[in-house]
Coordinates of C-alpha atoms and ligand atoms in Angstrom, one line a residue:
M18 CA 7.2 -9.1 -42.6
R19 CA 4.2 -6.8 -41.9
L20 CA 4.1 -6.9 -38.2
A21 CA 0.6 -5.5 -36.1
V22 CA 2.2 -4.4 -32.8
F23 CA -0.2 -4.3 -30.0
D24 CA -0.4 -2.4 -27.1
T25 CA 2.2 0.2 -28.4
H26 CA 3.5 2.9 -26.1
R27 CA 5.9 5.8 -26.9
F28 CA 8.9 4.3 -25.2
D29 CA 8.7 0.9 -27.0
R30 CA 7.9 2.3 -30.5
E31 CA 10.8 4.5 -30.7
A32 CA 12.7 1.1 -29.8
M33 CA 11.3 -1.0 -32.2
E34 CA 11.5 2.0 -34.9
A35 CA 15.0 1.8 -34.0
A36 CA 16.0 -1.6 -34.5
N37 CA 14.1 -1.9 -37.3
A38 CA 16.5 0.0 -39.2
R39 CA 18.5 -3.6 -39.4
Y40 CA 15.4 -5.5 -40.5
G41 CA 12.7 -3.6 -42.6
H42 CA 9.6 -5.3 -41.4
T43 CA 6.8 -3.3 -42.1
L44 CA 5.6 -2.2 -38.5
V45 CA 2.2 -1.1 -38.0
F46 CA 1.4 0.3 -34.6
F47 CA -1.6 -0.4 -32.3
E48 CA -2.2 1.3 -29.3
P49 CA -5.2 -1.3 -27.8
R50 CA -4.0 -4.2 -26.2
L51 CA -4.4 -7.7 -28.2
T52 CA -7.8 -9.2 -26.9
A53 CA -10.3 -11.3 -28.8
Q54 CA -12.0 -8.1 -29.7
T55 CA -9.3 -6.2 -31.0
A56 CA -7.5 -9.2 -32.8
Q57 CA -9.2 -8.4 -36.0
L58 CA -7.0 -5.0 -36.4
A59 CA -4.5 -7.9 -37.1
Q60 CA -6.2 -9.2 -40.3
G61 CA -4.0 -9.9 -43.1
F62 CA -0.7 -9.5 -41.0
T63 CA 1.0 -12.8 -40.8
G64 CA 2.6 -11.4 -37.4
V65 CA 1.6 -9.9 -34.7
C66 CA 3.4 -8.6 -31.6
S67 CA 2.1 -8.7 -28.1
F68 CA 3.1 -7.1 -24.7
V69 CA 2.4 -8.4 -21.2
N70 CA -1.1 -7.2 -20.7
D71 CA -2.2 -8.2 -23.9
K72 CA -4.7 -11.5 -23.5
V73 CA -3.8 -13.9 -26.2
D74 CA -6.5 -16.3 -25.0
A75 CA -8.0 -18.8 -27.3
A76 CA -10.7 -16.5 -28.5
A77 CA -8.0 -14.2 -29.6
L78 CA -5.8 -16.9 -31.1
E79 CA -8.9 -18.1 -33.5
A80 CA -9.4 -14.7 -34.5
L81 CA -6.1 -13.9 -35.3
H82 CA -5.8 -17.6 -37.2
A83 CA -8.8 -16.7 -39.4
G84 CA -7.5 -13.5 -40.0
G85 CA -4.2 -15.1 -41.3
T86 CA -1.7 -14.7 -38.5
R87 CA 0.9 -17.4 -37.9
L88 CA 3.2 -16.0 -35.8
V89 CA 3.1 -14.2 -32.6
A90 CA 6.2 -12.4 -31.3
L91 CA 6.1 -11.6 -27.4
R92 CA 8.1 -8.8 -26.2
S93 CA 8.3 -10.2 -22.9
A94 CA 10.1 -13.5 -21.1
G95 CA 6.8 -14.3 -19.4
Y96 CA 4.1 -16.1 -21.6
N97 CA 1.3 -17.0 -19.0
H98 CA -1.1 -14.8 -21.0
V99 CA -0.9 -16.6 -24.3
D100 CA -3.2 -20.1 -24.4
L101 CA 0.0 -22.0 -26.0
V102 CA -2.0 -25.2 -26.2
T103 CA -4.8 -23.3 -28.7
A104 CA -1.7 -21.9 -30.8
G105 CA 0.0 -25.2 -31.0
R106 CA -3.4 -26.7 -32.4
L107 CA -3.7 -23.9 -34.8
G108 CA -0.3 -23.9 -36.2
I109 CA 0.2 -20.4 -34.6
K110 CA 4.1 -20.2 -33.6
V111 CA 4.7 -18.1 -30.4
V112 CA 8.1 -16.2 -30.0
R113 CA 9.3 -14.6 -27.1
V114 CA 12.3 -12.7 -25.4
P115 CA 13.6 -14.8 -23.1
E116 CA 16.5 -12.7 -21.5
Y117 CA 16.7 -9.2 -22.4
S118 CA 18.5 -7.7 -19.0
P119 CA 17.9 -9.9 -16.3
Y120 CA 19.8 -6.7 -14.6
A121 CA 16.9 -4.4 -15.3
V122 CA 14.4 -6.2 -13.5
A123 CA 16.9 -7.3 -10.7
E124 CA 17.8 -3.4 -10.0
H125 CA 14.6 -2.6 -9.8
A126 CA 13.4 -5.1 -7.6
V127 CA 16.7 -3.6 -5.3
A128 CA 15.4 0.0 -6.2
L129 CA 12.0 -0.8 -4.5
V130 CA 13.9 -2.4 -1.5
L131 CA 16.0 0.8 -1.1
A132 CA 13.5 3.0 -1.2
L133 CA 11.0 1.6 1.2
N134 CA 13.7 0.8 3.5
R135 CA 14.7 4.4 3.6
R136 CA 11.5 5.6 2.9
I137 CA 12.8 7.7 -0.1
H138 CA 9.0 7.8 -1.4
Q139 CA 8.2 9.6 1.9
A140 CA 11.5 11.8 2.4
Y141 CA 10.9 13.2 -1.0
A142 CA 6.9 14.2 -0.6
R143 CA 8.2 15.7 2.8
V144 CA 11.2 17.8 2.0
R145 CA 9.2 18.9 -1.4
D146 CA 6.9 20.3 1.3
W147 CA 9.6 21.9 3.0
N148 CA 9.4 19.6 5.8
F149 CA 12.8 18.7 6.8
S150 CA 11.9 16.5 10.1
L151 CA 13.5 12.7 10.1
D152 CA 10.8 11.1 12.2
G153 CA 9.1 7.9 11.1
L154 CA 11.9 7.6 8.2
V155 CA 14.0 5.1 10.2
G156 CA 15.1 2.3 7.8
F157 CA 17.8 -0.6 8.7
D158 CA 21.3 -1.8 7.3
L159 CA 21.1 -4.2 4.5
H160 CA 24.1 -5.4 5.6
G161 CA 23.9 -8.8 7.2
K162 CA 20.3 -8.9 6.7
T163 CA 18.8 -12.3 5.2
V164 CA 17.3 -12.2 1.7
G165 CA 15.2 -14.8 0.9
V166 CA 15.3 -15.1 -3.2
V167 CA 12.5 -17.2 -4.5
G168 CA 13.4 -18.2 -8.2
T169 CA 17.0 -18.2 -9.0
G170 CA 16.7 -18.1 -12.7
R171 CA 18.4 -15.1 -14.8
I172 CA 16.5 -12.5 -12.8
G173 CA 16.6 -14.2 -9.3
Q174 CA 20.4 -14.7 -9.7
A175 CA 21.1 -10.8 -10.8
A176 CA 18.9 -9.9 -7.6
A177 CA 21.3 -12.2 -5.4
R178 CA 24.6 -10.8 -7.0
I179 CA 23.4 -7.5 -6.3
F180 CA 22.4 -8.2 -2.4
H181 CA 25.4 -10.1 -2.1
G182 CA 27.3 -7.0 -2.7
F183 CA 25.2 -5.6 0.1
G184 CA 26.7 -7.7 2.2
C185 CA 23.3 -9.8 3.0
R186 CA 23.0 -13.5 3.7
L187 CA 21.0 -15.4 1.1
L188 CA 18.5 -18.0 1.0
C189 CA 17.3 -19.4 -2.0
F190 CA 14.5 -21.8 -3.6
D191 CA 14.1 -22.9 -7.0
V192 CA 12.8 -26.1 -8.2
A193 CA 16.2 -26.1 -10.5
P194 CA 18.8 -25.0 -8.0
D195 CA 22.0 -23.6 -9.5
A196 CA 25.1 -24.9 -7.4
T197 CA 26.9 -21.6 -8.9
L198 CA 25.4 -19.6 -6.3
E199 CA 26.0 -21.5 -3.5
R200 CA 30.0 -21.6 -4.8
E201 CA 30.1 -17.9 -5.6
L202 CA 28.1 -16.2 -3.1
G203 CA 27.7 -18.4 0.0
A204 CA 23.7 -18.9 -0.6
R205 CA 22.0 -21.5 0.7
Y206 CA 19.1 -23.5 -0.9
V207 CA 16.5 -24.0 1.8
T208 CA 12.7 -24.9 1.7
L209 CA 10.2 -22.3 1.5
E210 CA 9.3 -22.5 4.7
T211 CA 12.8 -21.6 6.0
I212 CA 12.6 -18.6 3.5
Y213 CA 9.4 -17.4 5.3
R214 CA 10.8 -18.3 8.7
E215 CA 14.2 -16.9 8.4
A216 CA 14.1 -13.8 5.6
D217 CA 13.8 -10.4 6.4
I218 CA 13.4 -9.2 2.7
L219 CA 11.6 -11.7 0.4
T220 CA 11.9 -11.3 -3.4
L221 CA 10.0 -13.3 -6.1
H222 CA 11.2 -14.0 -9.4
V223 CA 9.7 -17.3 -10.5
P224 CA 7.3 -17.3 -13.8
L225 CA 3.4 -17.4 -12.8
T226 CA 1.8 -20.8 -13.3
P227 CA -0.4 -23.0 -12.1
G228 CA 2.1 -23.9 -9.8
T229 CA 3.2 -20.8 -8.5
H230 CA -0.5 -18.8 -8.6
H231 CA -0.8 -17.6 -5.4
L232 CA 2.3 -18.8 -3.8
I233 CA 2.0 -16.3 -1.4
D234 CA -1.7 -16.6 0.4
A235 CA -2.4 -15.9 3.5
T236 CA -1.2 -19.0 4.9
A237 CA 2.7 -18.2 3.5
L238 CA 2.4 -14.9 4.8
E239 CA 1.5 -16.2 8.0
K240 CA 4.7 -17.8 8.2
M241 CA 6.7 -15.2 7.5
K242 CA 9.0 -13.3 9.7
P243 CA 7.0 -10.2 11.5
G244 CA 8.0 -7.1 9.6
V245 CA 9.6 -8.7 6.6
M246 CA 9.5 -6.6 3.3
L247 CA 8.1 -8.4 0.4
I248 CA 9.0 -7.3 -3.1
N249 CA 7.2 -8.8 -6.2
T250 CA 8.6 -7.8 -9.8
G251 CA 7.6 -11.2 -11.0
R252 CA 3.9 -11.8 -11.9
G253 CA 1.2 -10.2 -9.8
A254 CA -0.9 -13.4 -9.3
L255 CA 2.2 -14.5 -7.2
I256 CA 0.5 -13.0 -4.5
D257 CA -3.0 -12.9 -3.4
S258 CA -3.5 -9.3 -3.0
R259 CA -6.8 -9.5 -0.5
A260 CA -4.3 -11.8 2.0
L261 CA -1.4 -9.2 1.6
I262 CA -4.0 -6.5 2.4
G263 CA -4.9 -8.0 5.8
A264 CA -0.8 -9.2 6.5
L265 CA -0.3 -5.2 5.9
K266 CA -3.4 -4.2 8.2
S267 CA -2.4 -6.6 10.9
G268 CA 1.3 -5.1 10.6
H269 CA 2.7 -8.6 10.3
I270 CA 4.3 -7.5 6.5
G271 CA 6.5 -4.7 7.2
A272 CA 6.7 -3.6 3.7
A273 CA 5.5 -4.3 0.2
G274 CA 7.6 -3.7 -3.0
L275 CA 5.1 -4.3 -6.0
D276 CA 6.0 -3.9 -9.7
V277 CA 3.2 -5.9 -10.9
Y278 CA -0.6 -6.6 -9.4
E279 CA -2.5 -9.5 -10.2
E280 CA -5.5 -7.2 -11.8
E281 CA -3.2 -5.0 -13.5
E282 CA -4.1 -5.3 -17.1
G283 CA -6.2 -2.6 -18.3
V284 CA -4.7 -0.3 -15.7
F285 CA -1.1 -0.6 -15.6
F286 CA 0.5 1.5 -18.6
Q287 CA -2.5 4.0 -18.7
D288 CA -3.0 7.1 -17.2
F289 CA -5.7 7.5 -14.8
S290 CA -5.2 10.7 -13.4
G291 CA -8.5 12.6 -13.1
K292 CA -10.6 9.2 -13.4
V293 CA -11.8 7.0 -10.6
L294 CA -9.9 4.5 -10.0
Q295 CA -12.3 1.2 -9.9
D296 CA -10.1 -1.7 -8.7
D297 CA -10.7 -1.6 -4.5
V298 CA -7.9 -3.7 -4.1
L299 CA -5.3 -1.6 -5.8
A300 CA -6.7 1.2 -4.3
R301 CA -6.5 0.1 -1.0
L302 CA -2.9 -1.0 -1.6
L303 CA -1.7 2.6 -2.4
T304 CA -3.0 3.8 0.8
F305 CA -0.3 2.1 2.7
P306 CA 2.5 4.6 3.2
N307 CA 4.8 1.1 3.7
V308 CA 3.7 -0.1 0.1
L309 CA 5.3 1.2 -3.4
V310 CA 3.8 0.2 -6.2
T311 CA 5.4 0.5 -9.8
S312 CA 3.4 0.1 -13.0
H313 CA 5.4 -2.6 -14.1
Q314 CA 8.2 -0.7 -15.0
A315 CA 10.9 -3.1 -13.6
F316 CA 11.9 -4.1 -17.3
L317 CA 12.2 -0.1 -18.7
T318 CA 15.7 0.5 -19.3
R319 CA 16.9 2.0 -22.6
E320 CA 19.5 -1.2 -22.5
A321 CA 15.8 -3.9 -22.4
L322 CA 13.9 -2.1 -24.7
G323 CA 16.7 -2.2 -27.1
N324 CA 17.1 -6.0 -26.8
I325 CA 13.5 -6.7 -26.7
A326 CA 13.0 -5.1 -29.9
D327 CA 16.3 -6.7 -31.4
T328 CA 15.3 -9.9 -30.4
T329 CA 11.8 -10.1 -31.4
L330 CA 12.3 -8.7 -34.9
S331 CA 15.3 -11.1 -35.4
S332 CA 12.8 -14.0 -34.5
V333 CA 10.3 -12.4 -37.0
Q334 CA 13.1 -12.7 -39.5
A335 CA 13.8 -16.2 -38.8
F336 CA 10.1 -17.1 -39.2
E337 CA 10.1 -15.4 -42.5
R338 CA 13.1 -17.1 -43.7
G339 CA 11.7 -20.4 -42.5
A340 CA 15.1 -20.7 -40.3
P341 CA 14.7 -22.3 -37.0
L342 CA 12.9 -20.5 -34.7
V343 CA 15.3 -20.4 -31.3
H344 CA 13.0 -18.6 -29.0
E345 CA 9.9 -20.3 -30.0
V346 CA 8.1 -21.6 -26.7
K347 CA 5.5 -24.2 -26.6
A348 CA 2.4 -26.1 -24.9
E349 CA 5.1 -28.7 -23.6
Q350 CA 7.7 -26.7 -22.3
V351 CA 5.3 -25.2 -20.0
L352 CA 3.8 -28.6 -18.6
R353 CA 7.0 -29.9 -18.5
P354 CA 9.6 -27.2 -17.4
P355 CA 13.3 -28.2 -18.5
V356 CA 15.4 -29.0 -15.5
R357 CA 18.9 -27.7 -15.6
Ligands
LIG413 P1 14.1 -17.8 -15.9 O1 13.7 -18.8 -16.5 O2 15.5 -17.3 -16.0 O3 13.9 -18.1 -14.5 C1 12.8 -18.5 -13.7 C2 13.5 -19.4 -12.4 O4 12.1 -20.0 -11.6 C3 13.8 -20.6 -12.7 O5 15.4 -20.8 -12.3 C4 12.7 -22.1 -12.5 O6 13.1 -23.2 -12.3 C5 12.2 -21.3 -11.5 N1 10.9 -22.0 -11.1 C6 9.7 -22.1 -12.3 N2 8.8 -22.3 -11.2 C7 9.1 -22.8 -9.9 C8 8.4 -23.1 -8.8 N3 7.5 -23.6 -9.0 N4 9.1 -22.8 -8.0 C9 10.5 -22.7 -7.6 N5 11.1 -22.2 -8.8 C10 10.4 -22.1 -9.9 O7 13.0 -16.5 -15.9 P2 13.4 -15.1 -15.5 O8 14.1 -14.3 -16.7 O9 14.4 -14.9 -14.6 O10 12.2 -14.3 -15.3 C11 11.4 -14.3 -14.0 C12 10.1 -14.3 -14.5 O11 10.1 -12.7 -14.0 C13 9.6 -14.3 -15.5 O12 8.6 -15.3 -15.6 C14 8.7 -12.9 -15.5 O13 7.3 -13.4 -15.1 C15 8.9 -11.7 -14.5 N6 9.5 -10.7 -15.2 C16 9.2 -9.3 -15.0 C17 9.4 -8.0 -15.5 C18 8.8 -7.1 -14.9 O14 9.0 -6.1 -15.8 N7 8.1 -6.7 -14.2 C19 10.1 -8.0 -16.6 C20 10.7 -9.8 -17.2 C21 10.2 -11.1 -16.3

């Protein structure tokens, strides 16, 4: 199939081309993000391939449909950027990559914890400046600390297992608790309130839905244990960024590791060096020494990129052959999430 691949970067182009040796699709790479304005680039393409910061809203889908597109293949697990109701109405199938490497994302969440705790980002800069002093770099033992894992799906579970290895006590929250975590790791499912009260580290692994939008708002932040470290590798809008800035300024939140940011579209994945950053909230977040922002890179491992490319291209092949689309995502699934 001819597939229009949007928001292409060198890293995923290489992975897609390598995987395509097994499928033989015709891949046409476009740098712009997929939006209503750029959808016309896909004129005549039955399939388009979209990335996390595209805006596949009703207008974009209408434009794609008019151009002949019938399949939107997401190179992501999250699908909060797609209007699934409109896609369903237009008969456009949407497929995603539900699992490509939970380890990649979980390991990045833990990397943020370790870097923030042991001030690696500051130590690195200091030593390069020949400043070998240690003042201000004191961290804490992870062993024995309480980690709150919010969302214990694939990524949350992988993170829980790593923290268990550090000797942490695990408190979990999920709408569909998984008893294996309790059995194997001694984790306890508790209310969010308990996590807020007791967690030294809180890591977010729920999807972004209307129900989880600004899950971490000013009220939630206030309830958290003073000095808590907050990690978000889920989706930016799980956290109210302005409220987080307030809680960082007051010192109530000890540190924040953010791989995602609610207004990241159009900024993350781009090189803005030498330009003026227009987003004052992001700019303020970047001024805190105890905040570490990465540019939505938690998924970025060789293994994950290979799996993303392979699953995407195999879904495209299934669509082309009229075979069942095992990774299809439909509006009904989002409105009524399956309970495990
Ligand atoms: P998953 O579907 O395996 O797990 C999500 C878990 O959240 C499920 O256990 C579900 O029951 C739970 N959940 C859903 N709504 C909830 C709610 N309102 N309250 C409590 N629990 C709720 O998904 P997976 O693979 O673990 O991914 C989680 C999220 O991580 C994705 O939705 C995506 O947004 C984000 N992600 C971020 C990446 C990055 O590079 N930063 C890469 C991949 C995923």
